[in-house]
Coordinates of C-alpha atoms in Angstrom, one line a residue:
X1 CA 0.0 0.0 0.0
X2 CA 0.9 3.5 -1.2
X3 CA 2.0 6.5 1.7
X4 CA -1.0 7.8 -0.4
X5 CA -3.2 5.2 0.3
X6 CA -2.0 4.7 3.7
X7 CA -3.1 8.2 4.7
X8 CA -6.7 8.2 2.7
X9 CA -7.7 5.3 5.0
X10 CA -6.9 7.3 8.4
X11 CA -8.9 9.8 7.1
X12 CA -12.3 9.8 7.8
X13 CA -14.6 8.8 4.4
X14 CA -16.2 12.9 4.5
X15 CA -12.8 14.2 3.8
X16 CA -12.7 12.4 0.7
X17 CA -16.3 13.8 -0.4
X18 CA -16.4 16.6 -1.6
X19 CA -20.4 17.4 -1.4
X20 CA -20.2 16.7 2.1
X21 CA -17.1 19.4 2.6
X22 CA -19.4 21.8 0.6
X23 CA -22.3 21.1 3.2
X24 CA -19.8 21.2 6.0
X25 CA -18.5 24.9 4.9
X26 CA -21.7 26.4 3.8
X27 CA -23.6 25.4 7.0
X28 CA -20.5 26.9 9.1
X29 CA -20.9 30.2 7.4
X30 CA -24.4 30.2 8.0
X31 CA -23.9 29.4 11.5
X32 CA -21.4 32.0 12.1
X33 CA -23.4 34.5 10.6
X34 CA -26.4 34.0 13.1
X35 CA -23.9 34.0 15.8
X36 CA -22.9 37.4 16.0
X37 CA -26.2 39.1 16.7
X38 CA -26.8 36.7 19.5
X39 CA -23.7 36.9 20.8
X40 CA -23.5 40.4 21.2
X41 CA -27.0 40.0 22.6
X42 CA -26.3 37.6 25.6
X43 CA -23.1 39.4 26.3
X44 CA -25.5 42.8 27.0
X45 CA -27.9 40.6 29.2
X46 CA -24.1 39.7 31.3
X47 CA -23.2 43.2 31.1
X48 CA -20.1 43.0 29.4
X49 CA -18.6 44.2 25.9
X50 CA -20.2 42.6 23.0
X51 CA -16.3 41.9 21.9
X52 CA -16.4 39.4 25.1
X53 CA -19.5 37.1 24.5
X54 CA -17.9 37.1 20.6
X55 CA -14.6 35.9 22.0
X56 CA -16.7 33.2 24.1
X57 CA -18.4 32.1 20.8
X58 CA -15.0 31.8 19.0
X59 CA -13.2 29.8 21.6
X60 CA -16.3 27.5 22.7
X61 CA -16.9 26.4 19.4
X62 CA -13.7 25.8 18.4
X63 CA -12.5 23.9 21.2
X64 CA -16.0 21.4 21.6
X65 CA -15.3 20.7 18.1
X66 CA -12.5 18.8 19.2
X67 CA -13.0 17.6 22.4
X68 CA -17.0 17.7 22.2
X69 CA -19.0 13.9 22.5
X70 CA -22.1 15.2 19.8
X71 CA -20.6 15.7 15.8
X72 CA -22.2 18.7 14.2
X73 CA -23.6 20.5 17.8
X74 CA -23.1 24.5 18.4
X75 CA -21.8 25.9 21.3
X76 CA -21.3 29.8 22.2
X77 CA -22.4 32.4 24.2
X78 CA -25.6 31.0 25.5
X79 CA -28.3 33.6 27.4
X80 CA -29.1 31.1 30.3
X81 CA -25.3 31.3 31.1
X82 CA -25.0 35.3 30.8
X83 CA -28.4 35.5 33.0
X84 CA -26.5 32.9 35.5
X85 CA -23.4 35.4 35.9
X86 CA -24.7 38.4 35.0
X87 CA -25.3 39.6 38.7
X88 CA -21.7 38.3 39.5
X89 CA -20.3 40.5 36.8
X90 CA -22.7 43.6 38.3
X91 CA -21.7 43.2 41.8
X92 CA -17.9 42.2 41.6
X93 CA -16.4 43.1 38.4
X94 CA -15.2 41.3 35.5
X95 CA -12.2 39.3 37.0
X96 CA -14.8 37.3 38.7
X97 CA -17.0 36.8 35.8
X98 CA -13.9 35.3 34.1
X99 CA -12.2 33.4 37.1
X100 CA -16.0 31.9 37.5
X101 CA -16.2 30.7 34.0
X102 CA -13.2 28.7 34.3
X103 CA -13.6 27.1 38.1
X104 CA -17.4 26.5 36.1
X105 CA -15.6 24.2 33.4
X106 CA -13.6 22.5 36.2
X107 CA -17.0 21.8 37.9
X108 CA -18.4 20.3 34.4
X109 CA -15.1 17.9 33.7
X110 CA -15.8 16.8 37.3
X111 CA -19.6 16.3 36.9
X112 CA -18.8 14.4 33.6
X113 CA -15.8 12.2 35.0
X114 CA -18.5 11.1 37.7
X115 CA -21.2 9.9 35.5
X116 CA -23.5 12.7 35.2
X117 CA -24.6 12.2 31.8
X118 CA -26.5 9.2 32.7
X119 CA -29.1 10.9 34.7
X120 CA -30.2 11.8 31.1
X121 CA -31.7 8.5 31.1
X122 CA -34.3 9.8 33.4
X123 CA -35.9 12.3 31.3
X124 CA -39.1 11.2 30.0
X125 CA -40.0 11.4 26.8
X126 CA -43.0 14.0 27.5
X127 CA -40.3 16.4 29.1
X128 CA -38.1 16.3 25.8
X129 CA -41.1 17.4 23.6
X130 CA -42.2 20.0 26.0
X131 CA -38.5 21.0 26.2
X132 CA -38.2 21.1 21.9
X133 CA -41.4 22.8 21.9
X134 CA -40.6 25.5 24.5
X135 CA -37.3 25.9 22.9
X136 CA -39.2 26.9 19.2
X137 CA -41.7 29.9 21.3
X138 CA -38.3 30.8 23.0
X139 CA -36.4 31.4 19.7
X140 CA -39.7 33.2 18.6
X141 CA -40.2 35.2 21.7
X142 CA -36.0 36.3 20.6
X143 CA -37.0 37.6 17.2
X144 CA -40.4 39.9 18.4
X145 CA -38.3 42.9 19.9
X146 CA -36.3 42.7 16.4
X147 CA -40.0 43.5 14.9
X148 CA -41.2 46.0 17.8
X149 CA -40.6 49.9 16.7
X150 CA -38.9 49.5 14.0
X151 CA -39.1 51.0 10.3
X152 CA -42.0 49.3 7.9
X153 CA -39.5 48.1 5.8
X154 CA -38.1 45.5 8.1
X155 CA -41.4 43.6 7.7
X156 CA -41.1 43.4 4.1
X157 CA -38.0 42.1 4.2
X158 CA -38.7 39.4 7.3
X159 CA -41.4 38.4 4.7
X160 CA -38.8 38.1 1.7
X161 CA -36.1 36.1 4.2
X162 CA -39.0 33.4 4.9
X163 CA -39.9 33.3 1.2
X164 CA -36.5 32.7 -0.4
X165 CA -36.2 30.0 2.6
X166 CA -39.3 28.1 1.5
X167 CA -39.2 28.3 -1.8
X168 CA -35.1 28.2 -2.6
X169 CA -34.7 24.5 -1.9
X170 CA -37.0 23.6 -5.2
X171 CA -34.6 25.3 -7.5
X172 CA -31.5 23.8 -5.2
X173 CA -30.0 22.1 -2.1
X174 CA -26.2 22.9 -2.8
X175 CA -26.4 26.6 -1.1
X176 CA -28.0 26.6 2.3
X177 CA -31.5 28.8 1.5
X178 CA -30.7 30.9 5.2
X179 CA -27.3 31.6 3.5
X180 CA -29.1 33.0 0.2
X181 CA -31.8 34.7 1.8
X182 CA -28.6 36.7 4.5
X183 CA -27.1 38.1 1.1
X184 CA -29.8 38.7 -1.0
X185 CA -31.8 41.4 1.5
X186 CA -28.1 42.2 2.7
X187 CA -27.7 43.2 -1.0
X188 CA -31.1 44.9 -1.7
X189 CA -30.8 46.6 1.5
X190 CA -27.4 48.5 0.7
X191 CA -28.1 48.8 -3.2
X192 CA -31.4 50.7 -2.8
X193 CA -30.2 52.4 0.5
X194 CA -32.9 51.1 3.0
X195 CA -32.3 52.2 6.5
X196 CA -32.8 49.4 8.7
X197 CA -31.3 48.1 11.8
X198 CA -28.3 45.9 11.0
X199 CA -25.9 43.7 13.1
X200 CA -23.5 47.0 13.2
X201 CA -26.4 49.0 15.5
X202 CA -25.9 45.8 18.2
X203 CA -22.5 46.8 18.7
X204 CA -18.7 47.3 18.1
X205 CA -17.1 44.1 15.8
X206 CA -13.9 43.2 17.8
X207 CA -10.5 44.4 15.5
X208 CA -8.1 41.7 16.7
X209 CA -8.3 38.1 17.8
X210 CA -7.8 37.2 21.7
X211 CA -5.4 37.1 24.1
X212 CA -4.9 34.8 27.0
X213 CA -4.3 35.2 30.4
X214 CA -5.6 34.8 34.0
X215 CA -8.2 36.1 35.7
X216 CA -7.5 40.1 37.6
X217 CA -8.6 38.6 40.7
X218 CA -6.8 37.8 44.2
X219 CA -6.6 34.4 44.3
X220 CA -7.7 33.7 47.9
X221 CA -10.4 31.7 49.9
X222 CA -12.7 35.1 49.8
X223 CA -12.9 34.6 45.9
X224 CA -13.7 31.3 45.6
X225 CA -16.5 31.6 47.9
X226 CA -17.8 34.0 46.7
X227 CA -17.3 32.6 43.0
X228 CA -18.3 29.3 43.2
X229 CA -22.0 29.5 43.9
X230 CA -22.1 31.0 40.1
X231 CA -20.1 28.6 38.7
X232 CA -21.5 25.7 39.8
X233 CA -25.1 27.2 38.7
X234 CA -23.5 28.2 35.5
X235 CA -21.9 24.6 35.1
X236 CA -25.6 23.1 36.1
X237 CA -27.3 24.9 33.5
X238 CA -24.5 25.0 30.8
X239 CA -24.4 21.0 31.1
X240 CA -27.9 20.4 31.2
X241 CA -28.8 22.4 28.0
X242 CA -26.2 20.4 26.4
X243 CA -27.0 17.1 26.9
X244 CA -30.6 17.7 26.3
X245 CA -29.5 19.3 22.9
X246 CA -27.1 16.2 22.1
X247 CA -30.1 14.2 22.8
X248 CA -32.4 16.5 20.3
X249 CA -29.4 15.9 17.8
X250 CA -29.2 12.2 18.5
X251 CA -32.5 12.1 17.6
X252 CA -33.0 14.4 14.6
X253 CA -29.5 12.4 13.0
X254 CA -30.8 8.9 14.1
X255 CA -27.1 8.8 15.6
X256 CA -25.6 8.0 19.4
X257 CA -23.2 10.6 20.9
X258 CA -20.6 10.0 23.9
X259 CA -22.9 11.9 26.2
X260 CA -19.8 11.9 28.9
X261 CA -17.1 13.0 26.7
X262 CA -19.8 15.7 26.0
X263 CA -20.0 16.7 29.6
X264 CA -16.4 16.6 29.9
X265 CA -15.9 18.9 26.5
X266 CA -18.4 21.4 27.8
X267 CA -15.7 21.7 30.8
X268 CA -12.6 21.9 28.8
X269 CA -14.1 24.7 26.3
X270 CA -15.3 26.6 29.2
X271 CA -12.0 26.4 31.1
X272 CA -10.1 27.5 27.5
X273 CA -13.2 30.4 27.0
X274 CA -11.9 31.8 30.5
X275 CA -8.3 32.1 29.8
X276 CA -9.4 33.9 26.7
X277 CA -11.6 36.0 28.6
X278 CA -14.9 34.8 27.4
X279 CA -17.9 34.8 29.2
X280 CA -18.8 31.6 29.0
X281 CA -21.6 29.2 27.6
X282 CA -22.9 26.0 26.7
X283 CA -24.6 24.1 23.6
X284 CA -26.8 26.5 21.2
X285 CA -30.1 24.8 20.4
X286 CA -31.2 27.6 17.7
X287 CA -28.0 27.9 16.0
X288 CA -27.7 24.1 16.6
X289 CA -30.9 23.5 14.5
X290 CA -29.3 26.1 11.9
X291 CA -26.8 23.6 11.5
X292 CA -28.0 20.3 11.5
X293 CA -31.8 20.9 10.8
X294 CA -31.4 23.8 8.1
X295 CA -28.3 23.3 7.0
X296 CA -27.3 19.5 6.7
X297 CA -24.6 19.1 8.5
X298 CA -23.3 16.3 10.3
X299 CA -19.5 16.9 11.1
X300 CA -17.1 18.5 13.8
X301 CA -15.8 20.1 10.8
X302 CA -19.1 22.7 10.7
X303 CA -18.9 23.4 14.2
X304 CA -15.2 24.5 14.1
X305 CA -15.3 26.3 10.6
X306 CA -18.7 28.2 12.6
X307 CA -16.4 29.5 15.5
X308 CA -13.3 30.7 13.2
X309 CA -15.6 31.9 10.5
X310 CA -17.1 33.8 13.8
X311 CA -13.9 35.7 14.3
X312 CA -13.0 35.9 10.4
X313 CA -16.4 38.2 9.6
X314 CA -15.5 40.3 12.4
X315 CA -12.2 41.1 12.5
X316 CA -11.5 40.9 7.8
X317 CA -14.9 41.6 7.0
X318 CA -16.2 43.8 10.1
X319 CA -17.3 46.6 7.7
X320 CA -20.0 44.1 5.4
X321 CA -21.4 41.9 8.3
X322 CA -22.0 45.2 10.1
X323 CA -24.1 45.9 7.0
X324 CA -26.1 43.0 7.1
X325 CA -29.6 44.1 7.9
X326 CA -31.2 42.0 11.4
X327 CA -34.4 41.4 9.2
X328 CA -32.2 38.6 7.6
X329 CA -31.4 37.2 10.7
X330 CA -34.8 37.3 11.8
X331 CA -36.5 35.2 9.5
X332 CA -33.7 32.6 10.1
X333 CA -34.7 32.4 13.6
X334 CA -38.3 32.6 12.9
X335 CA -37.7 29.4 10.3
X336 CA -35.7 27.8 12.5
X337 CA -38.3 28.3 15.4
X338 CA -41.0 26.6 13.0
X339 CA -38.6 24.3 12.0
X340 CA -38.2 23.3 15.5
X341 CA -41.4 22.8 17.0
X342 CA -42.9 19.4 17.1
X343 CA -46.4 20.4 15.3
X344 CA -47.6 16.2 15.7
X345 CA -47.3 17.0 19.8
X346 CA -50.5 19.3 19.7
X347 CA -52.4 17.9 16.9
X348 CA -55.8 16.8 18.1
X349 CA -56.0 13.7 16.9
X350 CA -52.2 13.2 19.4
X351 CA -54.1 15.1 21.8
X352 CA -57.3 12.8 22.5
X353 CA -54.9 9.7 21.9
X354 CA -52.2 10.9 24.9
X355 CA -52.2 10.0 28.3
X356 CA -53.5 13.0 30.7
X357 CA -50.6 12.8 32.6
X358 CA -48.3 13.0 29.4
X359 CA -50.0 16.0 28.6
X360 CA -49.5 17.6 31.9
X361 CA -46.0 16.7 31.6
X362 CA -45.8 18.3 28.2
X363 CA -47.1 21.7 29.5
X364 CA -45.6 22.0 32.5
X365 CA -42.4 22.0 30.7
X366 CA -43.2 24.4 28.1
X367 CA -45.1 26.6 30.9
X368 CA -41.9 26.7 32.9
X369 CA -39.6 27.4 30.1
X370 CA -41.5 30.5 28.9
X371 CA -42.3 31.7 32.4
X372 CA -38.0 31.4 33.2
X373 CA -36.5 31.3 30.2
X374 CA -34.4 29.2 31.5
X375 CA -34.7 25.8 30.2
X376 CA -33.1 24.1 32.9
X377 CA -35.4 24.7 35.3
X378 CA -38.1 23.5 32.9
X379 CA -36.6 20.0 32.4
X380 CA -36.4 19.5 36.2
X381 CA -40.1 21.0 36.5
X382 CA -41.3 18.5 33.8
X383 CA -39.1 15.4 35.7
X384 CA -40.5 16.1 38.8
X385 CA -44.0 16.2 36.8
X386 CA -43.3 13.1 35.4
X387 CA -41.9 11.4 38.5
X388 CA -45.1 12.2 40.6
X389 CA -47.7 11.1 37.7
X390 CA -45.6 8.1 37.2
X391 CA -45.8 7.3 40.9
X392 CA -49.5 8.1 41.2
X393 CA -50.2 5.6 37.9
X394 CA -48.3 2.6 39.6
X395 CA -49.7 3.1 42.9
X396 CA -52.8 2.2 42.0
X397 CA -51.8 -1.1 40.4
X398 CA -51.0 -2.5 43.6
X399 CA -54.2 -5.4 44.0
X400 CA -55.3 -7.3 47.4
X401 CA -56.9 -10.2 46.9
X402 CA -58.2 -12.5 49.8
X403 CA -58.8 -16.4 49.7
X404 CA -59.7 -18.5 53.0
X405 CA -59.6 -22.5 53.6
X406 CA -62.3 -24.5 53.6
X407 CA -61.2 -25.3 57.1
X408 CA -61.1 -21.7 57.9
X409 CA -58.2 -21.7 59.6
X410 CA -55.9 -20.4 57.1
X411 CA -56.3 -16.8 55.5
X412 CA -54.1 -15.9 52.1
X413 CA -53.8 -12.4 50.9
X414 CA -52.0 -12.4 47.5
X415 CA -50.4 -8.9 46.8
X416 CA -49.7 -8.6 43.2
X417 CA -48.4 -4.9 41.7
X418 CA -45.4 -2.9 43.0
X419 CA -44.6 -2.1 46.1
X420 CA -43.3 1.4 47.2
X421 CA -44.0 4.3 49.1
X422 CA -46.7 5.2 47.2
X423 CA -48.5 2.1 47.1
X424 CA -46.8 0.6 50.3
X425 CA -49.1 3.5 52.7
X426 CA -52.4 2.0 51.9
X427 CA -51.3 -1.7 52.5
X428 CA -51.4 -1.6 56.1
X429 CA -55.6 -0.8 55.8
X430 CA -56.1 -3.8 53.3
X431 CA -56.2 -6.9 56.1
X432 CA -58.7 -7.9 58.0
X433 CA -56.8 -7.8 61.5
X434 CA -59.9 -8.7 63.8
X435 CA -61.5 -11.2 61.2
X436 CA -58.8 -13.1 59.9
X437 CA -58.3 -16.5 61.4
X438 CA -54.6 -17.4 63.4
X439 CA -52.5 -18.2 60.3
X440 CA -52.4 -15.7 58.1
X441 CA -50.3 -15.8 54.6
X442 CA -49.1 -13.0 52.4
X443 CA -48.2 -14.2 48.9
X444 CA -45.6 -11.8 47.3
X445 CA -44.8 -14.2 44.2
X446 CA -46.9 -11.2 42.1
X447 CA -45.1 -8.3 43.5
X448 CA -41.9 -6.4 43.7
X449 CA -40.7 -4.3 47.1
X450 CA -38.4 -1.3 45.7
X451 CA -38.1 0.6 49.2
X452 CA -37.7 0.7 53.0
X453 CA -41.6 1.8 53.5
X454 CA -43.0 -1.4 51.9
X455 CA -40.8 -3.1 54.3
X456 CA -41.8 -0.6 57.0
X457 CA -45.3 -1.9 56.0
X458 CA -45.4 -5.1 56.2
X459 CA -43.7 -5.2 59.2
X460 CA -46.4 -3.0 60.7
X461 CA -48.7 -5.7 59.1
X462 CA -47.1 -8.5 61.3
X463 CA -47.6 -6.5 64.0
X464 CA -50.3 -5.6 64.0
X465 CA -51.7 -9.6 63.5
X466 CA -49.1 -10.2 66.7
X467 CA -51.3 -8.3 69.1
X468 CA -53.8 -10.2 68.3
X469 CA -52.2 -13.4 68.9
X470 CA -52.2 -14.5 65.2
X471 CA -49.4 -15.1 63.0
X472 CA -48.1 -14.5 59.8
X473 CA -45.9 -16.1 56.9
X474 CA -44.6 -14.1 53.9
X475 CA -44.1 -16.1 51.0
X476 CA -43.0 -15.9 47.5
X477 CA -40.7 -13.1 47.7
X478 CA -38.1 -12.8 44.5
X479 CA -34.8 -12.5 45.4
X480 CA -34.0 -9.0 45.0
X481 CA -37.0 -8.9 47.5
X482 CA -36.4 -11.2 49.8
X483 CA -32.6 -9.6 50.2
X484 CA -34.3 -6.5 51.2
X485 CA -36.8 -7.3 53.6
X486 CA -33.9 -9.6 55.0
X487 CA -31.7 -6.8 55.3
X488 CA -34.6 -4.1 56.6
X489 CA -37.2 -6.1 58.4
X490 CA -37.3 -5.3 62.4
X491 CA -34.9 -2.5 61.9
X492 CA -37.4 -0.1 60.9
X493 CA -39.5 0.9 63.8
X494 CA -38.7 3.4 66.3
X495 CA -35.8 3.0 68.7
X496 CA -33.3 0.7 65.7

């Protein structure tokens, strides 16, 4: 074999295809086009100089490209993040901000090292629709200040940008339609002199690229303390936005991502993003869907050309991206919104079909997202939801059923169902204590017991038969079972 050959088969097979590259580029430049208005955005929300939360863009989505467990995901500047540390920033100056974001990334490689991915597993399926769908009226909810007080020809053009995106893709797929509809109002805009707001009236375009070094803080117990409740909200947040956004891509690409080495990524580019002097931030879930939904793309080679084309229109092409008018952006988001949204979730014929408690689940997630804006807090809302309704539905599928000898000296209550504290606490009530005859038998070969109260209540069942001289024989127990009641039976009640 050739030194040619040798080297084509390290290479993964996209490098050698050249649609794929064109894909890869185009959706990158897209990507990094959308960034800057946001960017500058979130980095007003933390309070800090739009050059800062563009510098955080740049160096997070350059470094997850490498280290990052989910091919083809955005990360940048995020607003849950800036809202996180904004009063840090307001209260004890930037140095904190910065020295935050990097003791934040060391909290995330430790969170990830520990296994905290998994706890994904636990998110219903209920919570990750309400989560996409509160996501899409979130990314709307962006655009409508964009379309508040502003000159009638912005409207126009937000009309045009959604056009060109619906209809572009029937002529052809090769350029991106969000990238043709940027430079065609971006051109009509400046040709015909139309004064609109552009990206140039969110702020200053940084000249030159970043320079590292450490935080201007005094490294002492005082600032850790008074640092680390930030950072480990903004390392909460930051991770749990991610993941649920690898999961969205997992399931839009019909692929598996290393969820860990996620976790652990989000860590490392947040540590890098503070040396830099970045705010901060976490996986993008618009810009996210720009690239994989809109765009096609399915590489790490998208999300690191979308970082260093970030810094590339700022600091060459400064003058022309300022230019571009935030219509164009606008109906990207608004696409991207309705792109988003899972419409089959409200249809009614879904709707009469679902479970109540799905349902509930659903909104509760979407309710608490918009209320927040924090999506975070909507996900553990719609677990908790979804915890409680589960609990509630198994409960009742705990069954006693009562057959006596012919002799009438033996009584046998078979328990089928699962048994835990929520269908344990009503056990106690289902014997007859005074009726029953002396032997009394509780078949378990139909149930499960998960916890210490269905231990705590059969126990309270034996004793209950013991004052009354009677006794009772538990049978049938699985293994699992029967090593649990062994291990907690008699150790339960007050005074053990």
């Amino acid at each position: 074999m050739t030194p040619a050959a040798r080297l084509r088969g390290l290479k993964p097979d996209w490098l050698n295809d050249p649609k794929v590259w064109r894909t890869e580029v185009l959706a990158g430049l897209v990507v990094a086009l959308a960034l800057i208005p946001e960017a500058i955005s979130f980095s007003i929300i933390a309070g800090v100089d739009p050059a800062i939360g563009l510098f955080a863009s740049f160096t997070m989505a350059v470094t997850i490209s490498v280290v990052g467990g989910r091919r083809a995901m955005i990360s940048a500047a995020t607003g849950a993040v800036a809202l996180v540390i904004a009063p840090l920033n307001r209260e004890h100056g930037f140095g904190h901000l910065v020295a935050a974001v990097i003791l934040a990334g060391v909290f995330q490689v430790v969170l990830g090292a520990l296994g905290v991915a998994r706890l994904m597993r636990f998110v219903p399926r209920s919570v990750m629709v309400g989560f996409v769908n509160a996501l899409a009226i979130l990314i709307f909810m962006a655009q409508v200040p964009e379309m508040r007080n502003v000159p009638w020809a912005v409207y126009p053009l937000i009309t045009a940008g959604l056009a060109l995106m619906v209809f572009f893709p029937r002529v052809t797929t090769v350029i991106p339609a969000p990238l043709v509809s940027i430079v065609v109002l971006t051109v009509v805009t400046v040709a015909a002199g139309i004064a609109v707001p552009t990206v140039g009236d969110k702020g200053a375009l940084p000249s030159s690229l970043p320079v590292p070094g450490l935080p201007d803080v005094p490294f002492t117990l005082d600032t850790l303390r008074t640092i680390a409740p930030y950072a480990f909200a903004m390392a909460l947040v930051g991770l749990m936005e991610s993941l649920m956004t690898a999961k969205l891509v997992d399931d839009i690409t019909d692929t598996h991502s290393d969820k860990t080495r996620e976790s652990i990524g989000q860590g490392v580019a947040n540590i890098v993003t503070g040396f830099f002097g970045g705010m901060g931030g976490c996986a993008m879930i618009g810009q996210t869907m720009i690239n994989v939904k809109v765009s096609g793309a399915r590489t790490r080679l998208s999300t690191f050309l979308a970082g260093s084309f970030l810094m590339v229109l700022c600091i060459v092409f400064g003058p022309v991206v300022s230019d571009i008018p935030m219509a164009a952006l606008v109906a990207v988001m608004v696409m991207v919104s309705f792109a988003t949204f899972d419409w089959h979730s409200v249809a009614p014929r879904t709707l009469r079909r679902m479970p109540a408690g799905e349902i509930t689940v659903m909104v509760v997630t979407v309710a608490c997202v918009v209320a927040t804006h924090n999506l975070a807090v909507g996900v553990v809302a719609g677990s908790v939801t979804a915890m409680v309704v589960f609990a509630k539905r198994v409960a009742h599928l705990a069954e006693v059923t009562a057959v006596t000898d012919p002799d009438g000296t033996t009584v046998v209550y078979r328990v089928t169902g699962e048994l835990f504290f929520a269908s344990s606490n009503d056990l106690v009530g289902r014997f007859d204590y005074t009726g029953d005859p002396a032997t009394v038998v509780i078949d378990l070969s139909s149930a499960h017991i998960w916890d210490a109260s269905s231990v705590a209540a059969l126990d309270a069942i034996e004793a209950k038969y013991a004052q009354r001289g009677k006794t009772v024989e538990i049978t049938g127990l699985n293994d699992p079972s029967a090593r649990l009641h062994g291990r907690l039976s008699g150790e339960l009640a007050a005074g053990h």
